[in-house]
Amino acid sequence: GRDSVNFFRDQRMRRALAYAIDRRGLVETMLKDRAIPADGPILPNSWAYASSTACPTFDPNNPSQAQDNLALVQITPPPPDPNAATPSSGRYTFELLVPNDAGLARVADAMVSAWSRLNMDVALVVVDSVTFRERLSAGSFDAALVELNLAPAADPDPYSLWRQLPRDGGLNFGAMNDRSISELLETARRATDGATRIQLYRSFQQVFC
C-alpha cells in the first residue's frame, strides 16, 4: 500500500516483473541444493499442486512478454523534473530489500539487473537478518526477496502466507488483500475430505496466478 510504489497495484506490472525473472535459472546457478523454483504459491512436489495452472513465468522463447506487459501498465512514473531537489528519472523506481545472505544477495543482484533491462531503476538494499524481519513486519519496504523454509511441513496450507492480514505471526508481508483467496484458504484448511481440499487449492492457485 506504499504510495511511492502504487504501480505495483497494476496486475500488468506484477506480470512484467515476474516474466523478466528466470527463477529456474537463478535457483539452479545460485541456490543449487538449497531451494527449488516456485512458479506458483504451492510447491510442485505437493499433492495439492495444480500443474495445469499457469502463473506468469519467464519464457526464453518469448522474451518480449515482460516488456509487452509493462507497456500496458496504466500507472506511470512521474516525468523527469530537472528542477527538483532530487530529479526523478522518469522510470519506475523502487528498492529491493534482501537479508545479508550471500546466496540471496546474488539472486537479488541478478533480479535488479533483469528489471533494469526493463527501464526500471531498482536499488538493492541489504540489511542484517533482524532488521530485515523488522522491516517486513512493519511493511517498511518496496519489494523484498524472502526465503521461506517449508521443509518440515507435509501439509501445503498456505494460509499464513496469503491471508488478508499478516497479524498474529502471519507472513503476508506484502499485505495482499483478496477476500476470495482468503475464503478459499479458510475453507480448505477446515475441510476434512482430501478431494475437496484438492479442488479448493486448485481454485486458489488459479485465482492467485
Coordinates of N, CA and C in Angstrom, one line a residue:
G1 N 0.8 -1.2 0.0 CA 0.0 0.0 0.0 C 0.8 1.3 0.0
R2 N 2.2 1.2 -0.1 CA 3.0 2.4 -0.1 C 2.8 3.2 -1.4
D3 N 2.5 4.5 -1.3 CA 2.1 5.3 -2.4 C 3.3 5.4 -3.4
S4 N 4.5 5.3 -2.9 CA 5.7 5.5 -3.8 C 5.8 4.4 -4.8
V5 N 5.1 3.3 -4.5 CA 5.2 2.1 -5.5 C 3.7 1.7 -5.8
N6 N 2.9 2.7 -6.0 CA 1.5 2.4 -6.3 C 1.3 1.6 -7.6
F7 N 2.4 1.7 -8.5 CA 2.3 1.0 -9.8 C 2.3 -0.5 -9.6
F8 N 2.7 -1.0 -8.4 CA 2.6 -2.5 -8.1 C 1.1 -3.0 -8.1
R9 N 0.2 -2.0 -7.9 CA -1.2 -2.4 -7.9 C -1.7 -2.9 -9.2
D10 N -1.0 -2.5 -10.3 CA -1.5 -2.9 -11.6 C -1.0 -4.3 -11.9
Q11 N -1.9 -5.2 -12.2 CA -1.6 -6.6 -12.4 C -0.5 -6.7 -13.5
R12 N -0.6 -5.9 -14.5 CA 0.3 -6.0 -15.6 C 1.8 -5.7 -15.2
M13 N 1.9 -4.8 -14.2 CA 3.2 -4.5 -13.7 C 3.8 -5.8 -13.0
R14 N 2.9 -6.4 -12.2 CA 3.4 -7.6 -11.5 C 3.7 -8.7 -12.4
R15 N 2.9 -8.8 -13.5 CA 3.3 -9.8 -14.5 C 4.6 -9.5 -15.2
A16 N 4.8 -8.2 -15.5 CA 6.1 -7.8 -16.2 C 7.3 -8.2 -15.3
L17 N 7.2 -7.9 -14.0 CA 8.3 -8.3 -13.1 C 8.5 -9.8 -13.0
A18 N 7.4 -10.5 -13.0 CA 7.6 -12.0 -13.0 C 8.1 -12.6 -14.3
Y19 N 7.6 -12.1 -15.4 CA 8.1 -12.6 -16.7 C 9.6 -12.3 -16.9
A20 N 10.1 -11.2 -16.3 CA 11.5 -10.8 -16.5 C 12.5 -11.7 -15.8
I21 N 12.1 -12.5 -14.8 CA 13.0 -13.2 -13.9 C 13.0 -14.7 -14.2
D22 N 14.2 -15.2 -14.6 CA 14.4 -16.6 -14.8 C 14.6 -17.3 -13.5
R23 N 13.5 -17.6 -12.8 CA 13.6 -18.2 -11.5 C 14.4 -19.5 -11.5
R24 N 14.0 -20.3 -12.5 CA 14.6 -21.7 -12.5 C 16.1 -21.5 -12.7
G25 N 16.5 -20.7 -13.7 CA 18.0 -20.5 -13.9 C 18.7 -19.9 -12.7
L26 N 18.1 -19.0 -12.0 CA 18.7 -18.4 -10.8 C 18.9 -19.4 -9.7
V27 N 17.8 -20.2 -9.5 CA 17.9 -21.2 -8.4 C 19.0 -22.3 -8.7
E28 N 19.0 -22.7 -10.0 CA 20.0 -23.7 -10.4 C 21.4 -23.3 -10.3
T29 N 21.6 -22.0 -10.6 CA 23.0 -21.5 -10.6 C 23.5 -20.9 -9.3
M30 N 22.5 -20.4 -8.5 CA 22.9 -19.7 -7.3 C 22.5 -20.3 -6.0
L31 N 21.4 -21.1 -6.1 CA 20.9 -21.7 -4.8 C 20.7 -23.2 -5.0
K32 N 21.6 -23.8 -5.8 CA 21.5 -25.3 -6.0 C 21.6 -26.0 -4.7
D33 N 20.8 -27.1 -4.6 CA 20.7 -27.9 -3.4 C 20.2 -27.2 -2.1
R34 N 19.7 -25.9 -2.3 CA 19.2 -25.1 -1.2 C 17.7 -24.8 -1.4
A35 N 17.3 -24.7 -2.7 CA 16.0 -24.2 -3.0 C 15.5 -24.9 -4.2
I36 N 14.2 -24.8 -4.4 CA 13.6 -25.3 -5.7 C 12.8 -24.1 -6.3
P37 N 12.7 -24.0 -7.6 CA 11.9 -22.9 -8.2 C 10.4 -23.0 -7.8
A38 N 9.8 -21.8 -7.4 CA 8.4 -21.8 -7.1 C 7.7 -21.0 -8.2
D39 N 7.1 -21.7 -9.1 CA 6.3 -21.0 -10.1 C 4.9 -20.6 -9.7
G40 N 4.5 -21.0 -8.5 CA 3.2 -20.6 -8.0 C 3.2 -20.7 -6.5
P41 N 2.1 -20.5 -5.9 CA 2.0 -20.4 -4.4 C 2.1 -21.8 -3.7
I42 N 2.0 -22.9 -4.4 CA 2.2 -24.2 -3.8 C 3.3 -24.9 -4.6
L43 N 4.2 -25.6 -3.9 CA 5.4 -26.2 -4.5 C 5.0 -27.4 -5.3
P44 N 5.7 -27.6 -6.4 CA 5.4 -28.7 -7.4 C 5.5 -30.1 -6.8
N45 N 6.1 -30.3 -5.6 CA 6.2 -31.6 -5.1 C 5.1 -31.9 -4.1
S46 N 4.1 -31.0 -4.0 CA 3.0 -31.2 -3.1 C 1.8 -31.9 -3.8
W47 N 1.0 -32.6 -3.0 CA -0.2 -33.3 -3.5 C -1.2 -32.3 -3.9
A48 N -1.1 -31.0 -3.5 CA -2.1 -30.0 -3.8 C -1.7 -29.2 -5.0
Y49 N -0.6 -29.5 -5.6 CA -0.1 -28.7 -6.7 C -0.9 -28.9 -8.0
A50 N -1.3 -27.8 -8.6 CA -2.1 -27.9 -9.8 C -1.2 -27.6 -11.0
S51 N -0.8 -28.6 -11.7 CA 0.2 -28.5 -12.8 C -0.4 -27.7 -14.0
S52 N -1.7 -27.7 -14.1 CA -2.3 -27.1 -15.2 C -2.5 -25.6 -15.1
T53 N -2.1 -25.0 -13.9 CA -2.2 -23.6 -13.6 C -1.0 -22.9 -14.1
A54 N -1.1 -21.9 -14.9 CA 0.0 -21.2 -15.5 C 0.2 -19.8 -14.8
C55 N 1.1 -19.7 -13.8 CA 1.5 -18.4 -13.3 C 2.4 -17.7 -14.3
P56 N 2.5 -16.4 -14.3 CA 3.5 -15.7 -15.1 C 4.9 -16.2 -14.8
T57 N 5.6 -16.7 -15.8 CA 6.9 -17.4 -15.7 C 7.8 -17.0 -16.9
F58 N 9.0 -16.8 -16.6 CA 10.0 -16.4 -17.7 C 10.0 -17.5 -18.7
D59 N 9.9 -17.1 -20.0 CA 9.9 -18.0 -21.1 C 11.0 -17.5 -22.1
P60 N 12.1 -18.3 -22.2 CA 13.2 -17.9 -23.1 C 12.7 -17.8 -24.6
N61 N 11.6 -18.5 -24.9 CA 11.1 -18.4 -26.3 C 10.2 -17.3 -26.6
N62 N 9.9 -16.5 -25.5 CA 9.0 -15.3 -25.7 C 9.6 -14.2 -24.8
P63 N 10.8 -13.6 -25.3 CA 11.5 -12.7 -24.5 C 10.8 -11.3 -24.3
S64 N 9.7 -11.1 -25.1 CA 9.1 -9.8 -25.1 C 7.9 -9.7 -24.1
Q65 N 7.6 -10.8 -23.4 CA 6.5 -10.9 -22.5 C 6.5 -9.8 -21.5
A66 N 7.7 -9.6 -20.8 CA 7.8 -8.6 -19.8 C 7.6 -7.2 -20.3
Q67 N 8.2 -6.9 -21.4 CA 8.1 -5.5 -22.0 C 6.7 -5.3 -22.5
D68 N 6.1 -6.3 -23.0 CA 4.7 -6.1 -23.5 C 3.7 -5.8 -22.4
N69 N 3.9 -6.5 -21.3 CA 3.0 -6.2 -20.1 C 3.3 -4.8 -19.5
L70 N 4.6 -4.5 -19.5 CA 5.0 -3.2 -18.9 C 4.4 -2.1 -19.7
A71 N 4.3 -2.2 -21.0 CA 3.8 -1.2 -21.9 C 2.3 -0.9 -21.7
L72 N 1.6 -1.9 -21.0 CA 0.2 -1.7 -20.8 C -0.1 -1.2 -19.4
V73 N 0.9 -1.0 -18.6 CA 0.7 -0.5 -17.2 C 0.1 0.9 -17.3
Q74 N -1.0 1.1 -16.6 CA -1.7 2.4 -16.6 C -1.2 3.4 -15.6
I75 N -0.5 2.9 -14.5 CA 0.0 3.8 -13.5 C 1.5 4.1 -13.9
T76 N 1.7 5.3 -14.4 CA 3.0 5.6 -15.0 C 3.9 6.4 -13.9
P77 N 5.2 6.3 -14.1 CA 6.1 7.0 -13.2 C 6.0 8.5 -13.5
P78 N 6.4 9.4 -12.6 CA 6.4 10.8 -12.9 C 7.4 11.2 -13.9
P79 N 7.2 12.2 -14.8 CA 8.2 12.5 -15.8 C 9.4 13.2 -15.1
P80 N 10.5 13.2 -15.7 CA 11.7 13.8 -15.2 C 11.5 15.3 -14.9
D81 N 12.0 15.7 -13.7 CA 11.9 17.1 -13.3 C 13.2 17.6 -12.9
P82 N 13.9 18.3 -13.9 CA 15.3 18.7 -13.6 C 15.4 19.7 -12.5
N83 N 14.3 20.4 -12.2 CA 14.4 21.4 -11.1 C 14.1 20.9 -9.7
A84 N 13.8 19.6 -9.6 CA 13.5 19.0 -8.3 C 14.8 18.9 -7.5
A85 N 14.7 18.9 -6.2 CA 15.9 18.7 -5.3 C 16.6 17.4 -5.7
T86 N 15.7 16.3 -5.9 CA 16.2 15.0 -6.3 C 15.5 14.7 -7.6
P87 N 16.1 15.0 -8.7 CA 15.4 14.8 -10.0 C 15.0 13.4 -10.2
S88 N 13.8 13.2 -10.7 CA 13.3 11.8 -11.0 C 13.8 11.4 -12.3
S89 N 13.9 10.1 -12.5 CA 14.4 9.6 -13.8 C 13.4 9.4 -14.9
G90 N 12.1 9.5 -14.5 CA 11.0 9.2 -15.4 C 10.9 7.7 -15.6
R91 N 11.6 6.9 -14.8 CA 11.5 5.5 -14.9 C 10.8 4.9 -13.6
Y92 N 10.3 3.7 -13.7 CA 9.8 3.1 -12.5 C 10.9 2.9 -11.5
T93 N 10.8 3.4 -10.3 CA 11.8 3.4 -9.3 C 11.4 2.7 -8.0
F94 N 12.1 1.7 -7.5 CA 11.8 1.1 -6.2 C 13.0 0.4 -5.6
E95 N 12.9 0.0 -4.4 CA 14.0 -0.7 -3.7 C 13.7 -2.1 -3.5
L96 N 14.7 -3.0 -3.6 CA 14.5 -4.4 -3.3 C 15.3 -4.7 -2.1
L97 N 14.6 -5.1 -1.0 CA 15.1 -5.4 0.3 C 15.5 -6.9 0.4
V98 N 16.7 -7.1 0.9 CA 17.2 -8.5 0.9 C 18.1 -8.7 2.2
P99 N 18.0 -9.9 2.9 CA 18.8 -10.1 4.0 C 20.3 -10.3 3.6
N100 N 21.2 -10.1 4.6 CA 22.6 -10.2 4.4 C 23.0 -11.7 4.3
D101 N 22.7 -12.3 3.2 CA 23.0 -13.7 2.9 C 23.6 -13.7 1.5
A102 N 24.7 -14.4 1.4 CA 25.5 -14.3 0.1 C 24.7 -14.9 -1.0
G103 N 24.0 -16.0 -0.8 CA 23.2 -16.6 -1.9 C 22.1 -15.8 -2.3
L104 N 21.3 -15.3 -1.4 CA 20.2 -14.4 -1.7 C 20.6 -13.1 -2.3
A105 N 21.7 -12.5 -1.8 CA 22.2 -11.3 -2.4 C 22.6 -11.4 -3.8
R106 N 23.1 -12.6 -4.2 CA 23.5 -12.8 -5.6 C 22.2 -12.9 -6.5
V107 N 21.2 -13.6 -5.9 CA 19.9 -13.7 -6.7 C 19.3 -12.3 -6.8
A108 N 19.3 -11.6 -5.7 CA 18.7 -10.2 -5.8 C 19.4 -9.3 -6.8
D109 N 20.8 -9.4 -6.8 CA 21.5 -8.6 -7.8 C 21.1 -9.0 -9.2
A110 N 20.9 -10.3 -9.5 CA 20.5 -10.7 -10.8 C 19.1 -10.2 -11.1
M111 N 18.2 -10.2 -10.1 CA 16.9 -9.6 -10.3 C 16.9 -8.2 -10.7
V112 N 17.8 -7.4 -10.0 CA 17.9 -6.0 -10.2 C 18.4 -5.8 -11.7
S113 N 19.3 -6.6 -12.1 CA 19.8 -6.4 -13.5 C 18.7 -6.7 -14.5
A114 N 17.9 -7.7 -14.2 CA 16.9 -8.1 -15.2 C 15.8 -7.0 -15.2
W115 N 15.5 -6.4 -14.1 CA 14.5 -5.3 -14.1 C 15.0 -4.1 -14.7
S116 N 16.3 -3.8 -14.5 CA 16.9 -2.7 -15.1 C 16.8 -2.7 -16.6
R117 N 16.9 -3.9 -17.2 CA 16.7 -4.0 -18.6 C 15.3 -3.7 -19.1
L118 N 14.4 -3.6 -18.2 CA 13.0 -3.1 -18.5 C 12.9 -1.6 -18.3
N119 N 14.0 -0.9 -18.2 CA 14.0 0.5 -18.0 C 13.4 0.9 -16.6
M120 N 13.8 0.1 -15.6 CA 13.5 0.4 -14.2 C 14.7 0.7 -13.4
D121 N 14.6 1.6 -12.4 CA 15.7 2.0 -11.5 C 15.4 1.2 -10.2
V122 N 16.1 0.2 -10.0 CA 15.9 -0.7 -8.8 C 17.2 -0.6 -7.9
A123 N 17.0 -0.2 -6.7 CA 18.2 -0.1 -5.7 C 18.1 -1.4 -4.8
L124 N 19.2 -2.0 -4.7 CA 19.4 -3.2 -3.8 C 19.7 -2.7 -2.4
V125 N 18.9 -3.1 -1.4 CA 19.1 -2.7 -0.1 C 19.4 -4.0 0.8
V126 N 20.6 -4.1 1.3 CA 21.0 -5.3 2.0 C 21.1 -5.0 3.5
V127 N 20.3 -5.7 4.3 CA 20.3 -5.4 5.8 C 20.5 -6.7 6.6
D128 N 20.9 -6.6 7.8 CA 21.0 -7.8 8.7 C 19.7 -8.5 8.9
S129 N 19.7 -9.7 9.3 CA 18.5 -10.5 9.4 C 17.5 -10.0 10.4
V130 N 17.9 -9.4 11.5 CA 17.0 -8.8 12.4 C 16.3 -7.6 11.8
T131 N 17.0 -6.7 11.2 CA 16.5 -5.5 10.6 C 15.5 -6.0 9.4
F132 N 15.9 -7.0 8.7 CA 15.1 -7.5 7.6 C 13.7 -7.9 8.1
R133 N 13.7 -8.7 9.2 CA 12.4 -9.2 9.7 C 11.6 -8.0 10.3
E134 N 12.2 -7.1 10.9 CA 11.5 -5.9 11.5 C 10.9 -5.1 10.4
R135 N 11.6 -4.9 9.3 CA 11.1 -4.1 8.2 C 10.0 -4.8 7.4
L136 N 10.1 -6.2 7.3 CA 9.0 -6.9 6.7 C 7.7 -6.8 7.6
S137 N 7.9 -7.0 8.9 CA 6.7 -6.9 9.8 C 6.1 -5.5 9.8
A138 N 6.9 -4.5 9.6 CA 6.4 -3.1 9.6 C 5.9 -2.7 8.3
G139 N 6.1 -3.5 7.2 CA 5.8 -3.0 5.9 C 6.6 -1.9 5.4
S140 N 7.9 -1.8 5.9 CA 8.8 -0.8 5.6 C 9.7 -1.2 4.4
F141 N 9.1 -1.4 3.3 CA 9.9 -1.9 2.1 C 9.1 -1.7 0.8
D142 N 9.7 -1.6 -0.3 CA 9.0 -1.6 -1.6 C 8.8 -3.0 -2.1
A143 N 9.9 -3.7 -2.3 CA 9.8 -5.1 -2.7 C 10.9 -5.8 -1.8
A144 N 10.7 -7.1 -1.6 CA 11.6 -7.9 -0.8 C 11.8 -9.3 -1.3
L145 N 13.0 -9.8 -1.2 CA 13.3 -11.2 -1.5 C 13.2 -12.0 -0.2
V146 N 12.2 -12.8 -0.1 CA 12.0 -13.6 1.2 C 12.2 -15.1 0.9
E147 N 13.1 -15.7 1.7 CA 13.3 -17.1 1.6 C 12.4 -17.8 2.7
L148 N 11.6 -18.8 2.3 CA 10.8 -19.5 3.3 C 11.2 -20.9 3.3
N149 N 11.4 -21.5 4.5 CA 11.7 -22.9 4.7 C 10.5 -23.6 5.0
L150 N 9.9 -24.4 4.1 CA 8.7 -25.1 4.2 C 9.0 -26.6 4.4
A151 N 10.3 -27.0 4.6 CA 10.6 -28.4 4.6 C 9.9 -29.2 5.7
P152 N 9.7 -28.7 6.9 CA 9.1 -29.6 7.9 C 7.6 -29.9 7.7
A153 N 7.0 -29.1 6.8 CA 5.5 -29.1 6.7 C 5.1 -30.0 5.5
A154 N 4.4 -31.1 5.9 CA 3.8 -32.0 4.9 C 2.5 -31.4 4.3
D155 N 1.8 -30.7 5.1 CA 0.6 -30.1 4.6 C 0.9 -28.8 3.8
P156 N 0.3 -28.5 2.7 CA 0.7 -27.4 1.9 C -0.1 -26.1 2.3
D157 N -0.8 -26.1 3.4 CA -1.7 -25.0 3.8 C -0.9 -23.7 3.7
P158 N -1.2 -22.8 2.7 CA -0.5 -21.5 2.6 C -1.2 -20.4 3.3
Y159 N -2.1 -20.7 4.2 CA -3.0 -19.6 4.8 C -2.2 -18.5 5.4
S160 N -1.1 -18.9 6.2 CA -0.3 -17.8 6.8 C 0.4 -16.9 5.9
L161 N 0.7 -17.4 4.6 CA 1.4 -16.6 3.7 C 0.5 -15.6 3.0
W162 N -0.8 -16.0 2.7 CA -1.6 -15.2 1.8 C -3.0 -14.7 2.4
R163 N -3.2 -14.9 3.7 CA -4.4 -14.4 4.3 C -4.4 -12.9 4.3
Q164 N -5.5 -12.3 4.5 CA -5.6 -10.8 4.2 C -4.8 -10.0 5.2
L165 N -4.7 -10.4 6.4 CA -3.9 -9.6 7.4 C -2.7 -10.4 7.9
P166 N -1.5 -9.8 8.0 CA -0.3 -10.5 8.4 C -0.1 -10.5 9.9
R167 N -1.2 -10.4 10.7 CA -1.1 -10.3 12.1 C -1.0 -11.7 12.7
D168 N -0.7 -11.7 14.0 CA -0.6 -13.0 14.8 C 0.4 -13.9 14.1
G169 N 1.5 -13.4 13.7 CA 2.6 -14.3 13.2 C 2.4 -14.6 11.7
G170 N 1.4 -14.0 11.0 CA 1.2 -14.3 9.6 C 2.4 -13.8 8.8
L171 N 2.5 -14.3 7.6 CA 3.7 -14.0 6.7 C 3.3 -13.3 5.4
N172 N 2.1 -12.7 5.4 CA 1.6 -11.9 4.2 C 2.2 -10.5 4.3
F173 N 3.5 -10.4 4.2 CA 4.2 -9.2 4.5 C 3.8 -8.1 3.4
G174 N 3.5 -8.6 2.2 CA 3.1 -7.6 1.1 C 1.7 -7.1 1.2
A175 N 1.0 -7.6 2.2 CA -0.4 -7.2 2.5 C -1.3 -7.4 1.3
M176 N -1.2 -8.6 0.6 CA -2.1 -8.9 -0.4 C -3.5 -9.0 0.2
N177 N -4.5 -8.3 -0.4 CA -5.8 -8.2 0.2 C -6.8 -8.6 -0.8
D178 N -7.1 -10.0 -0.8 CA -8.0 -10.5 -1.7 C -8.9 -11.5 -1.0
R179 N -10.2 -11.0 -0.8 CA -11.1 -11.8 0.1 C -11.4 -13.2 -0.5
S180 N -11.4 -13.3 -1.9 CA -11.7 -14.6 -2.5 C -10.6 -15.6 -2.1
I181 N -9.4 -15.2 -2.1 CA -8.3 -16.1 -1.8 C -8.4 -16.4 -0.3
S182 N -8.6 -15.5 0.6 CA -8.8 -15.8 2.0 C -9.9 -16.8 2.2
E183 N -11.0 -16.6 1.6 CA -12.1 -17.6 1.8 C -11.8 -19.0 1.3
L184 N -11.1 -19.1 0.1 CA -10.7 -20.4 -0.4 C -9.7 -21.1 0.6
L185 N -8.8 -20.3 1.2 CA -7.8 -20.9 2.1 C -8.4 -21.3 3.4
E186 N -9.4 -20.4 3.9 CA -10.0 -20.7 5.2 C -10.9 -21.9 5.1
T187 N -11.6 -22.1 3.9 CA -12.4 -23.3 3.7 C -11.6 -24.5 3.6
A188 N -10.5 -24.4 2.9 CA -9.6 -25.6 2.6 C -9.0 -26.1 3.9
R189 N -8.6 -25.2 4.8 CA -7.9 -25.7 6.0 C -8.9 -26.3 7.0
R190 N -10.2 -26.0 6.8 CA -11.2 -26.6 7.7 C -11.7 -27.9 7.1
A191 N -11.6 -28.1 5.8 CA -12.1 -29.3 5.1 C -11.4 -30.6 5.6
T192 N -12.2 -31.6 5.7 CA -11.6 -32.9 6.2 C -11.5 -33.9 5.0
D193 N -12.2 -33.6 3.9 CA -12.2 -34.5 2.8 C -11.0 -34.1 1.8
G194 N -10.2 -35.1 1.5 CA -9.0 -34.7 0.7 C -9.4 -34.2 -0.7
A195 N -10.4 -34.8 -1.3 CA -10.8 -34.4 -2.7 C -11.3 -33.0 -2.7
T196 N -12.0 -32.6 -1.6 CA -12.5 -31.2 -1.5 C -11.3 -30.2 -1.4
R197 N -10.4 -30.6 -0.5 CA -9.2 -29.7 -0.3 C -8.4 -29.5 -1.6
I198 N -8.3 -30.6 -2.4 CA -7.5 -30.5 -3.7 C -8.2 -29.5 -4.6
Q199 N -9.6 -29.6 -4.7 CA -10.3 -28.7 -5.5 C -10.2 -27.3 -5.1
L200 N -10.3 -27.1 -3.8 CA -10.2 -25.7 -3.2 C -8.8 -25.1 -3.5
Y201 N -7.7 -25.9 -3.3 CA -6.4 -25.5 -3.6 C -6.1 -25.2 -5.0
R202 N -6.8 -26.0 -5.9 CA -6.7 -25.8 -7.3 C -7.3 -24.4 -7.7
S203 N -8.5 -24.1 -7.1 CA -9.1 -22.8 -7.3 C -8.2 -21.7 -6.8
F204 N -7.7 -21.9 -5.6 CA -6.8 -20.9 -5.0 C -5.6 -20.6 -6.0
Q205 N -5.0 -21.6 -6.5 CA -3.8 -21.4 -7.4 C -4.2 -20.6 -8.7
Q206 N -5.4 -20.9 -9.2 CA -5.9 -20.2 -10.4 C -6.1 -18.8 -10.1
V207 N -6.8 -18.5 -9.0 CA -7.0 -17.1 -8.6 C -5.7 -16.3 -8.4
F208 N -4.8 -17.0 -7.7 CA -3.5 -16.4 -7.3 C -2.8 -16.0 -8.6
C209 N -2.7 -17.0 -9.5 CA -1.9 -16.7 -10.7 C -2.5 -15.6 -11.6

